Structure formats: structure tokens, C-alpha cells
CSV table of C-alpha atoms in Angstrom, one decimal:
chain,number,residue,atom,x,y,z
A,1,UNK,CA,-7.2,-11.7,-16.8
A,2,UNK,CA,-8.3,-10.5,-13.3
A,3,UNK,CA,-6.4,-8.7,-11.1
A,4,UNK,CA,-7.0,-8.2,-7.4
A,5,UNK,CA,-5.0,-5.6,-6.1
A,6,UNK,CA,-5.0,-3.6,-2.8
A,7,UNK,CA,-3.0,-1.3,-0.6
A,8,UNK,CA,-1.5,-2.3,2.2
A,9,UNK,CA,-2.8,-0.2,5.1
A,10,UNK,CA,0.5,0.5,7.1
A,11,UNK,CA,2.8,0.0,4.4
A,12,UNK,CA,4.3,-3.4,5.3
A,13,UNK,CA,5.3,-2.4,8.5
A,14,UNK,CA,3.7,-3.6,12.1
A,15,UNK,CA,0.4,-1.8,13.3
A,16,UNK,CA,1.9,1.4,16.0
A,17,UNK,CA,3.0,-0.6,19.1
A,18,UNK,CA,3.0,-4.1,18.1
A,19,UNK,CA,6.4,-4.2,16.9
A,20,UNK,CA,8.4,-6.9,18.0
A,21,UNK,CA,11.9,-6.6,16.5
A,22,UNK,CA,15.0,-6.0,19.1
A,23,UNK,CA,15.4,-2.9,17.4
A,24,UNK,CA,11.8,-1.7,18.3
A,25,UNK,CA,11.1,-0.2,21.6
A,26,UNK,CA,7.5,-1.5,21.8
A,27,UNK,CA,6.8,-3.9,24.9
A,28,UNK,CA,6.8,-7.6,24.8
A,29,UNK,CA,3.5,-9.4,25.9
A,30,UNK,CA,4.5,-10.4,29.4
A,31,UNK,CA,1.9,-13.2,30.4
A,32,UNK,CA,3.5,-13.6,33.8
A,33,UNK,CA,1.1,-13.2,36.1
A,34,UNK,CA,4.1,-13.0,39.1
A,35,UNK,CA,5.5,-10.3,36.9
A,36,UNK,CA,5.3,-6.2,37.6
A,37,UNK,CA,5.2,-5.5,33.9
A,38,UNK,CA,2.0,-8.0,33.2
A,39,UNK,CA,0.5,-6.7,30.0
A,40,UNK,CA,-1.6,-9.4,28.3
A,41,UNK,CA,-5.1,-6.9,28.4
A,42,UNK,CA,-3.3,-3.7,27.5
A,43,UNK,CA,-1.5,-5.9,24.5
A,44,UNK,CA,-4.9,-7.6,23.9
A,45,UNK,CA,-6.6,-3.9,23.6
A,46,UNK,CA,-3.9,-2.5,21.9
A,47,UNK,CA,-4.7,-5.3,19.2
A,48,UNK,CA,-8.1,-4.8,19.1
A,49,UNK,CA,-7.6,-0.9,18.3
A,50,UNK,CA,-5.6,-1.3,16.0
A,51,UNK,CA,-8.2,-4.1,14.0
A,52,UNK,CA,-11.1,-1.4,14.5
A,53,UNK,CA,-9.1,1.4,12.9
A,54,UNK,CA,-7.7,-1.2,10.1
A,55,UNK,CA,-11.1,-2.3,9.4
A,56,UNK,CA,-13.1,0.9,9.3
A,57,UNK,CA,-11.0,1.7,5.9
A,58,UNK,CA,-12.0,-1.6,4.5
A,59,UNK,CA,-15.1,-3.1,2.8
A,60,UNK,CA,-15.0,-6.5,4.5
A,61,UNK,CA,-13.7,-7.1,8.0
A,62,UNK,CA,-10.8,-9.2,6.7
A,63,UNK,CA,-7.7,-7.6,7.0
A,64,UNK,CA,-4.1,-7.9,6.6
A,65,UNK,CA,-1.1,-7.3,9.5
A,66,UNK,CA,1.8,-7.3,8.3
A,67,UNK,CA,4.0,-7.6,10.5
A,68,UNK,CA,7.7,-7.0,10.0
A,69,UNK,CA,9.6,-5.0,7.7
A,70,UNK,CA,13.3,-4.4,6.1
A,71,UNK,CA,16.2,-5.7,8.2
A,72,UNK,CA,13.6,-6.9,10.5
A,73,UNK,CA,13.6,-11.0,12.0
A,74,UNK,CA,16.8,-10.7,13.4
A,75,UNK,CA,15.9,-12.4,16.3
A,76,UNK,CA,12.9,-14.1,14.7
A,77,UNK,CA,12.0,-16.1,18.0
A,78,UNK,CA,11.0,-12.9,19.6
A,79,UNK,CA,8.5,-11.9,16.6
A,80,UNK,CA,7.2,-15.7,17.2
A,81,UNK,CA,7.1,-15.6,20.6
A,82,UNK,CA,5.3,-12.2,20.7
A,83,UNK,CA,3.0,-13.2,18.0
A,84,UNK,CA,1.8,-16.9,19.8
A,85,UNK,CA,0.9,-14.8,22.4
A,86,UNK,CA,-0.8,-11.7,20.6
A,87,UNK,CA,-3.2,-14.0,19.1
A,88,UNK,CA,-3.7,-16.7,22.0
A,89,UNK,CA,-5.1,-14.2,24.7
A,90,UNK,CA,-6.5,-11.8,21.9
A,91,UNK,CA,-8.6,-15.2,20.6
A,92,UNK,CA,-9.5,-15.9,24.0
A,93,UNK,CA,-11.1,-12.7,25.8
A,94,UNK,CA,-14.8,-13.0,26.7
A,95,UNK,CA,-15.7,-10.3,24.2
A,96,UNK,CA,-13.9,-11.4,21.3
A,97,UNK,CA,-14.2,-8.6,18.8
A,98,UNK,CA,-11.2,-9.6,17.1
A,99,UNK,CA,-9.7,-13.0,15.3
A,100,UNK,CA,-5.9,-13.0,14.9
A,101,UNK,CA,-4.5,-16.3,12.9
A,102,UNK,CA,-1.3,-16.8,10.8
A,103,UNK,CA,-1.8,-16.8,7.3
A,104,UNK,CA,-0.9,-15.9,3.7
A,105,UNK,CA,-1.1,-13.7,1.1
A,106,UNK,CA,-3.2,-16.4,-0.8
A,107,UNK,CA,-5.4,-17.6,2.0
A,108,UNK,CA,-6.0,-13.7,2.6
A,109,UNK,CA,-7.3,-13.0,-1.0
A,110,UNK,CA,-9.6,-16.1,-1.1
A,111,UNK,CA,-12.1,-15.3,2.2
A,112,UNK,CA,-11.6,-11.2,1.1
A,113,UNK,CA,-12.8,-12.4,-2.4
A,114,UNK,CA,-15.4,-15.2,-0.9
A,115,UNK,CA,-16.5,-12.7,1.9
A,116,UNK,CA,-17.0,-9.8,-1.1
A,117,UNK,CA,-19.5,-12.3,-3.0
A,118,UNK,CA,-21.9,-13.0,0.2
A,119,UNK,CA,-25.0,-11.2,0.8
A,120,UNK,CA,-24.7,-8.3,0.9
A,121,UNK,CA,-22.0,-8.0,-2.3
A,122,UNK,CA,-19.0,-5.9,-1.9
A,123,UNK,CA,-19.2,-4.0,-5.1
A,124,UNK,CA,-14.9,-2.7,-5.3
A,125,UNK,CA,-15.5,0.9,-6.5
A,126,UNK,CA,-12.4,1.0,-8.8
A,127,UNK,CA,-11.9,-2.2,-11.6
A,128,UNK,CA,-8.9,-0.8,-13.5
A,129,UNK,CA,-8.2,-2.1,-16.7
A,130,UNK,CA,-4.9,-0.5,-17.5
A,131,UNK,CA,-1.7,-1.4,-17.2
A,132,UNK,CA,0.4,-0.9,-14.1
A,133,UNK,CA,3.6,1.0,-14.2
A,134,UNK,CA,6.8,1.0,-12.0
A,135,UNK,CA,7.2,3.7,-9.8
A,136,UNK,CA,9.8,5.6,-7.7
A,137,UNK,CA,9.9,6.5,-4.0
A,138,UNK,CA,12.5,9.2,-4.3
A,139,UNK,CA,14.6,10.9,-7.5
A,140,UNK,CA,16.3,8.4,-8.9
A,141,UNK,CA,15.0,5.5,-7.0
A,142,UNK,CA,12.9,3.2,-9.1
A,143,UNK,CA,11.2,0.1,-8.5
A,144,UNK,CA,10.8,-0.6,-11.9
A,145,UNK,CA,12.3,-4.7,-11.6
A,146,UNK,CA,9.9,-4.9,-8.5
A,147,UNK,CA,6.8,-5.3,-10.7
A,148,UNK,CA,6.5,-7.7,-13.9
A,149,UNK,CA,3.9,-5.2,-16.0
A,150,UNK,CA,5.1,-3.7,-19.2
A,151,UNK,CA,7.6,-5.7,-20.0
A,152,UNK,CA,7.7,-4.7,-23.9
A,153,UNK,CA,8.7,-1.2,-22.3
A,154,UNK,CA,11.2,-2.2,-19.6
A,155,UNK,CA,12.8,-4.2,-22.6
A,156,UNK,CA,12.7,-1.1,-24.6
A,157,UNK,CA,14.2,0.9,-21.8
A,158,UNK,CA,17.1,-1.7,-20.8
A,159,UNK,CA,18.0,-1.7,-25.0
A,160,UNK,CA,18.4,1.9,-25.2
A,161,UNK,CA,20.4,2.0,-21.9
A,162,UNK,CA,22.6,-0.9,-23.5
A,163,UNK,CA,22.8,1.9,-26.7
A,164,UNK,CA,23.8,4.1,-24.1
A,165,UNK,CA,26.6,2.9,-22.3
A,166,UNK,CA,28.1,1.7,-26.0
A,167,UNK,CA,27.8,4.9,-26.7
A,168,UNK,CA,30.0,6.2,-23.7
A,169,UNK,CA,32.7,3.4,-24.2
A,170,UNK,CA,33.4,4.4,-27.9
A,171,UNK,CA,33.2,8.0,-26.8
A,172,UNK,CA,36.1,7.1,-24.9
A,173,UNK,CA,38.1,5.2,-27.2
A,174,UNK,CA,37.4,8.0,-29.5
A,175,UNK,CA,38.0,11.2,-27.0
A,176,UNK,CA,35.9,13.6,-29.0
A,177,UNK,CA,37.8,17.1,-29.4
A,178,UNK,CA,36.8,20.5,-29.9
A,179,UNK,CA,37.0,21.6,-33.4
A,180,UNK,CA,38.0,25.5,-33.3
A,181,UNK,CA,34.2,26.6,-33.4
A,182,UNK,CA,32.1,24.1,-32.2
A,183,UNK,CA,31.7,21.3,-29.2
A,184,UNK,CA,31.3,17.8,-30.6
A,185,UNK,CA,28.1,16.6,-29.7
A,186,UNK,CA,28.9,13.6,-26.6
A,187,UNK,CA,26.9,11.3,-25.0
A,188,UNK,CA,25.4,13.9,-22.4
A,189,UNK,CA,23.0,14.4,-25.2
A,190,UNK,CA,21.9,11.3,-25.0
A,191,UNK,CA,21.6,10.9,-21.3
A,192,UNK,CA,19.5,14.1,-20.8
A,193,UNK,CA,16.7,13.3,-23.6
A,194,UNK,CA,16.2,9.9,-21.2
């Protein structure tokens, strides 16, 4: 089977200053003309900049915002709000350079993959074949339940940690002692060839 991957250009943050959480301090789009803060073409530009850089590093110009992250939607009316806006006036300048729409991870891979098969092809310079494995974002911090590839070795992993933790119970129902000469070997050694 096929597999179309990709990497997320800002992680799955918000491009810089179009963050609209209350714990951001990026401004909202104030479309109030009567306003002192109006900012609908420095939000508008702001938009577009960030497309252009996004796009440069891609081989079609469809592209992914993602906009949010962890412990972010607390107010979600404020994303919303922010967002109708963003993409009203940025769909509506004279010289429209950019196309912001609502969509989804799904509708995103069809027009990349339909956009990648028009004149002139998009050849993707990597087809990997192999396996993807879990990996970790700090010591001891891995994401290995995140992804669904190798299972056989997760299940292999999660029965020897089962073997493990059997281990350490009857190690302490049994309370290993030191004979006169030698420390009995304890579950430590078990731990530390993992």
C-alpha cells in the first residue's frame, strides 16, 4: 500500500503572528473601520507572507495552516472569529496572491495529490518503502502509541515489559539476599539490557 506522508511546516502550531488563542499576544483582525487599531491589510499581508514563505518549501502551491496547538481553543470563538475574518479580506484584496479556506486533512491530500499529477508532474523525491518507527522528543519521552507501524514489535516490546514487571513483583515477595560472596542477580539486570 501507498503512503503519503509529509512534514508539517510549523509543527502544528499557527504561522508567527497569526495566533489567536487568549494566551497568545498576537493582534486580533480589527475590521472596524471607526477603530484606532484597524488592521485588516497589515493582517491581510501578514497572511500572504507567511503563504509565500510556506510555499517556497513546497512542490505545489497547496499548503497546510495549521492553526492551533496543545491546550489551545479555550475560547474557541476567538480562533473562529479571527479565522472568518483572515480569510474573508485575505480572499477579497484586488491582488489576490493568496486563497485561505477551511478544510481537512483529507480534502488537503486529494488537490496536493491531483495538483502533483497535472502537467507539469510533481515527481516527490523520496518514495520510502520502509517501515516507520516511533520516536522520542526527549529521554524518555516516546511516542511510540502515537503511530500504528510495527505493531509485531510494539507487541514484542509491551510482552517483555509485562516479563519485567513480573519479574520485580516476585523479586519482592522473594527479597533476594546477599549470600556471603556474591550479590544475587535482581531485576536491574533486566531493566538495563532494555
Amino acid at each position: 500500500a501507498d503512503l503519503f506522508t509529509g512534514a508539517l511546516y510549523n509543527h502544528y502550531v499557527p504561522p508567527a503572528g497569526l495566533c489567536f488563542d487568549i494566551g497568545c499576544g498576537d493582534q486580533p483582525v480589527e475590521d472596524d473601520g471607526a477603530l484606532h487599531d484597524f488592521n485588516v491589510a497589515e493582517r491581510v499581508k501578514i497572511a500572504e507572507n507567511r503563504s509565500e514563505d510556506q510555499m517556497m518549501h513546497f512542490r505545489t502551491n497547496h499548503i497546510m495552516w495549521t492553526m492551533g496547538s496543545d491546550f489551545q481553543y479555550q475560547a474557541a470563538h476567538t480562533w473562529f472569529k479571527n479565522m472568518d475574518k483572515l480569510i474573508k479580506y485575505t480572499n477579497s484584496m484586488t491582488e489576490k496572491k493568496v486563497n485561505l479556506i477551511y478544510s481537512s486533512p483529507s480534502c488537503y491530500v486529494y488537490h496536493k495529490n491531483k495538483a502533483s499529477a497535472m502537467p507539469p508532474v510533481v515527481k516527490y523525491s523520496h518514495n520510502n518503502t520502509a517501515d516507520f518507527f516511533p520516536y522520542a522528543d526527549s529521554p524518555h519521552a516516546f511516542w511510540s502509541g502515537y503511530f500504528t507501524s510495527r505493531p509485531a514489535l510494539k507487541g514484542y516490546v509491551r510482552r517483555c515489559n509485562n516479563l519485567l514487571q513480573v519479574c520485580k513483583q516476585l523479586e519482592v515477595i522473594g527479597a533476594p539476599k546477599l549470600s556471603d560472596k556474591v550479590l544475587l542477580p535482581t531485576s536491574e539486570k533486566l531493566r538495563e539490557a532494555a
